[in-house]
One Martini backbone bead per residue (centre of mass of N, CA, C, O) as a GRO file, in nm:
protein
  253
    1MET     BB    1   0.090   0.047   0.022
    2LYS     BB    2   0.087   0.337   0.009
    3LYS     BB    3   0.279   0.638   0.109
    4TYR     BB    4   0.254   0.914   0.323
    5CYS     BB    5   0.327   1.289   0.332
    6LEU     BB    6   0.147   1.478   0.567
    7ASP     BB    7  -0.010   1.820   0.612
    8LEU     BB    8  -0.210   1.833   0.839
    9THR     BB    9  -0.531   1.949   0.980
   10VAL     BB   10  -0.658   2.069   1.262
   11LYS     BB   11  -0.990   2.051   1.344
   12ALA     BB   12  -0.949   1.910   1.646
   13VAL     BB   13  -0.965   1.897   2.038
   14GLU     BB   14  -1.067   1.625   2.247
   15HIS     BB   15  -1.086   1.645   2.586
   16LEU     BB   16  -1.201   1.355   2.752
   17ASN     BB   17  -0.968   1.384   2.980
   18GLU     BB   18  -0.658   1.389   3.188
   19LYS     BB   19  -0.533   1.215   2.931
   20TYR     BB   20  -0.743   1.189   2.698
   21VAL     BB   21  -0.713   1.260   2.307
   22LEU     BB   22  -0.893   1.397   2.016
   23LEU     BB   23  -0.790   1.372   1.719
   24ARG     BB   24  -0.889   1.578   1.409
   25LEU     BB   25  -0.810   1.520   1.094
   26THR     BB   26  -0.712   1.693   0.766
   27ASP     BB   27  -0.794   1.781   0.400
   28ASN     BB   28  -0.796   1.899   0.063
   29SER     BB   29  -0.802   1.628   0.018
   30PRO     BB   30  -0.837   1.308  -0.012
   31LEU     BB   31  -0.780   1.055   0.213
   32PRO     BB   32  -0.639   0.784   0.205
   33GLU     BB   33  -0.583   0.473   0.241
   34MET     BB   34  -0.709   0.257   0.534
   35LEU     BB   35  -0.652   0.015   0.772
   36PRO     BB   36  -0.737  -0.171   1.048
   37GLY     BB   37  -0.445  -0.140   1.248
   38GLN     BB   38  -0.306   0.087   1.167
   39PHE     BB   39  -0.068   0.373   1.121
   40VAL     BB   40   0.112   0.638   1.255
   41GLU     BB   41   0.354   0.926   1.185
   42ILE     BB   42   0.480   1.185   1.421
   43LYS     BB   43   0.562   1.508   1.401
   44VAL     BB   44   0.703   1.698   1.673
   45GLU     BB   45   0.651   1.998   1.777
   46GLY     BB   46   0.757   2.180   2.046
   47SER     BB   47   0.982   1.953   2.135
   48PRO     BB   48   1.298   1.910   2.247
   49ASN     BB   49   1.267   1.590   2.370
   50THR     BB   50   1.178   1.530   2.072
   51TYR     BB   51   1.308   1.350   1.806
   52LEU     BB   52   1.092   1.108   1.732
   53ARG     BB   53   0.836   0.953   1.591
   54ARG     BB   54   0.519   0.904   1.658
   55PRO     BB   55   0.310   0.616   1.723
   56ILE     BB   56  -0.030   0.601   1.593
   57SER     BB   57  -0.339   0.486   1.592
   58ILE     BB   58  -0.599   0.413   1.410
   59HIS     BB   59  -0.925   0.501   1.521
   60TYR     BB   60  -1.069   0.685   1.262
   61VAL     BB   61  -1.246   0.712   0.932
   62ASP     BB   62  -1.392   0.989   0.820
   63ARG     BB   63  -1.541   1.024   0.495
   64LYS     BB   64  -1.768   1.251   0.528
   65ASN     BB   65  -1.519   1.448   0.654
   66ASN     BB   66  -1.234   1.394   0.610
   67GLU     BB   67  -1.123   1.217   0.843
   68LEU     BB   68  -0.861   1.172   1.135
   69TRP     BB   69  -0.839   0.962   1.379
   70LEU     BB   70  -0.693   1.019   1.694
   71LEU     BB   71  -0.583   0.843   2.021
   72VAL     BB   72  -0.438   1.010   2.309
   73ALA     BB   73  -0.180   0.961   2.557
   74THR     BB   74  -0.051   1.192   2.792
   75ILE     BB   75   0.262   1.080   2.898
   76GLY     BB   76   0.456   1.286   2.725
   77ASP     BB   77   0.599   1.538   2.555
   78GLY     BB   78   0.490   1.456   2.288
   79THR     BB   79   0.178   1.408   2.361
   80LYS     BB   80   0.154   1.686   2.457
   81ALA     BB   81   0.192   1.850   2.239
   82MET     BB   82  -0.048   1.736   2.064
   83ALA     BB   83  -0.250   1.855   2.279
   84ALA     BB   84  -0.198   2.142   2.236
   85LEU     BB   85  -0.308   2.195   1.990
   86LEU     BB   86  -0.462   2.371   1.727
   87PRO     BB   87  -0.696   2.487   1.515
   88GLY     BB   88  -0.497   2.510   1.210
   89GLU     BB   89  -0.297   2.340   1.252
   90LYS     BB   90  -0.020   2.136   1.194
   91MET     BB   91   0.061   1.773   1.083
   92ASN     BB   92   0.300   1.568   1.051
   93VAL     BB   93   0.231   1.256   0.834
   94VAL     BB   94   0.272   0.903   0.816
   95LEU     BB   95   0.089   0.725   0.568
   96PRO     BB   96   0.010   0.416   0.594
   97LEU     BB   97   0.112   0.159   0.836
   98GLY     BB   98   0.123  -0.151   0.818
   99ASN     BB   99  -0.076  -0.419   0.947
  100GLY     BB  100  -0.383  -0.530   0.971
  101PHE     BB  101  -0.675  -0.650   1.042
  102THR     BB  102  -0.898  -0.898   1.022
  103ILE     BB  103  -1.184  -0.906   0.802
  104SER     BB  104  -1.490  -1.039   0.885
  105ALA     BB  105  -1.844  -1.200   0.869
  106GLY     BB  106  -1.824  -1.252   1.151
  107LYS     BB  107  -1.782  -1.298   1.477
  108THR     BB  108  -1.637  -1.038   1.690
  109LEU     BB  109  -1.396  -0.987   1.931
  110LEU     BB  110  -1.309  -0.714   2.087
  111VAL     BB  111  -1.009  -0.613   2.283
  112GLY     BB  112  -0.955  -0.370   2.524
  113GLY     BB  113  -0.680  -0.143   2.681
  114GLY     BB  114  -0.706   0.128   2.714
  115VAL     BB  115  -0.555   0.258   2.440
  116GLY     BB  116  -0.614  -0.014   2.278
  117VAL     BB  117  -0.893   0.086   2.172
  118ALA     BB  118  -0.831   0.251   1.910
  119PRO     BB  119  -0.848   0.046   1.673
  120LEU     BB  120  -1.152  -0.086   1.706
  121LEU     BB  121  -1.353   0.101   1.586
  122TYR     BB  122  -1.271   0.051   1.286
  123ALA     BB  123  -1.268  -0.249   1.304
  124GLY     BB  124  -1.580  -0.251   1.359
  125LYS     BB  125  -1.705  -0.105   1.103
  126ALA     BB  126  -1.579  -0.291   0.906
  127ILE     BB  127  -1.747  -0.549   0.987
  128LYS     BB  128  -2.017  -0.428   0.948
  129GLU     BB  129  -1.998  -0.387   0.648
  130LEU     BB  130  -1.953  -0.688   0.585
  131GLY     BB  131  -2.163  -0.826   0.788
  132GLY     BB  132  -2.076  -0.846   1.069
  133GLU     BB  133  -2.011  -0.883   1.423
  134SER     BB  134  -1.961  -0.651   1.683
  135VAL     BB  135  -1.775  -0.720   1.995
  136PHE     BB  136  -1.721  -0.547   2.296
  137LEU     BB  137  -1.413  -0.539   2.516
  138LEU     BB  138  -1.379  -0.303   2.786
  139GLY     BB  139  -1.083  -0.204   2.966
  140ALA     BB  140  -1.042  -0.051   3.324
  141ARG     BB  141  -0.964   0.084   3.637
  142ALA     BB  142  -1.229   0.280   3.569
  143SER     BB  143  -1.476   0.471   3.439
  144LYS     BB  144  -1.301   0.723   3.383
  145ASP     BB  145  -1.122   0.540   3.137
  146LEU     BB  146  -1.387   0.508   2.965
  147LEU     BB  147  -1.414   0.534   2.640
  148GLU     BB  148  -1.629   0.619   2.398
  149LEU     BB  149  -1.898   0.438   2.413
  150GLU     BB  150  -2.116   0.578   2.213
  151LYS     BB  151  -1.948   0.466   1.950
  152PHE     BB  152  -1.921   0.176   1.995
  153ARG     BB  153  -2.247   0.120   2.026
  154GLU     BB  154  -2.305   0.184   1.727
  155ILE     BB  155  -2.148  -0.085   1.612
  156GLY     BB  156  -2.193  -0.251   1.914
  157ARG     BB  157  -2.161  -0.453   2.163
  158VAL     BB  158  -2.080  -0.368   2.511
  159PHE     BB  159  -1.833  -0.464   2.737
  160LEU     BB  160  -1.729  -0.439   3.095
  161THR     BB  161  -1.419  -0.368   3.282
  162THR     BB  162  -1.315  -0.282   3.624
  163GLU     BB  163  -1.086  -0.284   3.890
  164ASP     BB  164  -1.301  -0.151   4.098
  165GLY     BB  165  -1.633  -0.175   3.979
  166SER     BB  166  -1.729   0.126   3.847
  167GLU     BB  167  -1.801  -0.065   3.591
  168GLY     BB  168  -1.927  -0.345   3.534
  169GLU     BB  169  -1.710  -0.579   3.566
  170LYS     BB  170  -1.496  -0.718   3.780
  171GLY     BB  171  -1.153  -0.647   3.664
  172PHE     BB  172  -1.067  -0.844   3.383
  173VAL     BB  173  -1.130  -0.927   3.062
  174THR     BB  174  -1.074  -1.250   3.171
  175ASN     BB  175  -1.318  -1.244   3.366
  176HIS     BB  176  -1.553  -1.219   3.180
  177SER     BB  177  -1.871  -1.367   3.114
  178ILE     BB  178  -1.852  -1.378   2.802
  179TRP     BB  179  -1.664  -1.636   2.769
  180HIS     BB  180  -1.930  -1.858   2.875
  181GLN     BB  181  -2.175  -1.725   2.670
  182GLU     BB  182  -2.002  -1.738   2.424
  183SER     BB  183  -1.913  -1.705   2.076
  184PHE     BB  184  -1.665  -1.697   1.840
  185ASP     BB  185  -1.455  -1.636   1.499
  186ARG     BB  186  -1.306  -1.392   1.652
  187ILE     BB  187  -1.008  -1.231   1.786
  188GLU     BB  188  -0.932  -0.908   1.884
  189VAL     BB  189  -0.620  -0.724   2.010
  190CYS     BB  190  -0.560  -0.432   2.255
  191GLY     BB  191  -0.279  -0.368   2.477
  192PRO     BB  192  -0.133  -0.455   2.726
  193LYS     BB  193   0.065  -0.732   2.722
  194PRO     BB  194  -0.060  -0.900   2.934
  195MET     BB  195  -0.348  -0.907   2.846
  196MET     BB  196  -0.277  -1.026   2.561
  197VAL     BB  197  -0.168  -1.296   2.668
  198ALA     BB  198  -0.431  -1.390   2.826
  199VAL     BB  199  -0.609  -1.384   2.558
  200ALA     BB  200  -0.419  -1.576   2.407
  201ARG     BB  201  -0.491  -1.818   2.578
  202LEU     BB  202  -0.802  -1.825   2.553
  203ALA     BB  203  -0.812  -1.868   2.269
  204ARG     BB  204  -0.668  -2.164   2.299
  205GLU     BB  205  -0.870  -2.295   2.466
  206LEU     BB  206  -1.111  -2.190   2.237
  207SER     BB  207  -1.024  -2.227   1.951
  208VAL     BB  208  -0.952  -1.904   1.848
  209PRO     BB  209  -0.889  -1.694   1.644
  210CYS     BB  210  -0.582  -1.463   1.686
  211GLU     BB  211  -0.517  -1.124   1.738
  212VAL     BB  212  -0.242  -0.880   1.775
  213SER     BB  213  -0.136  -0.559   1.888
  214LEU     BB  214   0.146  -0.410   1.898
  215GLU     BB  215   0.363  -0.204   2.132
  216ASN     BB  216   0.621  -0.118   1.994
  217MET     BB  217   0.882   0.104   1.942
  218MET     BB  218   0.816   0.275   1.638
  219ALA     BB  219   1.015   0.532   1.510
  220CYS     BB  220   0.973   0.509   1.193
  221GLY     BB  221   0.791   0.267   1.021
  222LEU     BB  222   1.014   0.114   0.815
  223GLY     BB  223   1.263  -0.076   0.924
  224ALA     BB  224   1.533   0.098   1.009
  225CYS     BB  225   1.577   0.121   1.348
  226LEU     BB  226   1.498  -0.168   1.520
  227CYS     BB  227   1.339  -0.097   1.779
  228CYS     BB  228   1.083  -0.332   1.716
  229VAL     BB  229   1.185  -0.608   1.768
  230GLU     BB  230   1.033  -0.953   1.710
  231ASP     BB  231   1.027  -1.263   1.847
  232THR     BB  232   0.948  -1.516   1.624
  233VAL     BB  233   0.894  -1.834   1.461
  234GLU     BB  234   1.022  -1.649   1.194
  235GLY     BB  235   1.193  -1.469   1.377
  236HIS     BB  236   1.323  -1.138   1.345
  237VAL     BB  237   1.107  -0.863   1.334
  238CYS     BB  238   0.924  -0.591   1.235
  239VAL     BB  239   0.667  -0.444   1.328
  240CYS     BB  240   0.599  -0.195   1.145
  241THR     BB  241   0.594  -0.409   0.898
  242GLU     BB  242   0.468  -0.707   0.973
  243GLY     BB  243   0.289  -0.537   1.147
  244PRO     BB  244   0.137  -0.495   1.443
  245VAL     BB  245  -0.044  -0.747   1.335
  246PHE     BB  246  -0.049  -1.073   1.513
  247ASP     BB  247  -0.074  -1.372   1.496
  248ILE     BB  248  -0.013  -1.586   1.790
  249GLU     BB  249   0.118  -1.820   1.644
  250LYS     BB  250   0.397  -1.633   1.565
  251LEU     BB  251   0.427  -1.601   1.889
  252LYS     BB  252   0.649  -1.649   2.203
  253TRP     BB  253   0.361  -1.727   2.412
   0.00000   0.00000   0.00000
C-alpha cells in the first residue's frame, strides 16, 4: 500500500479526560486509503526533548467529513505537545503504516484495554460494513478511564470491566462472564502486553483464531531503526513492517 507524508490540518482537539485526547485531522484532498489496525507516524513540533516521530494507531476514518481520528494518551513530552495543538495548526503525518486486522463477516470479539481500545473502533466499523457482528470487550482501571462508549455502541454490543468495579464487571477483561456465555469466530486484541498474553491464552483454550496488535516502540515505521524488533516463530521481525498486528500462533507467547 502506498505511503504518504502529509501536512494535515488539525480540525478539532477534544480532551476526553485528564489523560486522553482525541485529535481530528483533515486535508484539502481526500485522505488516502487506510486499513483498521494500521498506524501513523507523527512529527512532533514544539517539543525539544522529542527527537523521533511518535507512532499512533488509526482510531477512525470519517470519510464523510474527510477526517482521520487519533486517540492519544498524554504520557510524555511528545504526546503532551500533540494535545496542546490548536485547530488550524498543521501536523506532519506519515501514513498508512504496517499491516492491519483480519476483517471478516463472522462474529468478532474486539478486546481492548486502556489506550489499546483505539484501533478497535475502526475495525468494528469495517466488520459491520462487511456484514459481520462486532462485539466489544473493553477494560479500564475505573469508569473514568472508559472512553467513547457511545461511539462503540453505535457499532456493536459493548461489555465492560473495571478493576475497581465502578462500571461493568469487576476485574480484568479475561474475567468477564462473556467468555462463558457466547462463542466467537475471531478475536482481535490491543492493549498492555500482559492483557494480550492472557487473552491469547484464552483464545487458544477456546480454539478461536486470534490476532494481537503489538505496541513495541516504532520510531521510524519503515523497518530502518530496528527499535521494534520482535522474536517470532519465523525469526526476528520488525513490528512496524510485519505487524503491528500478528496472529498469536506466530508469536513466542
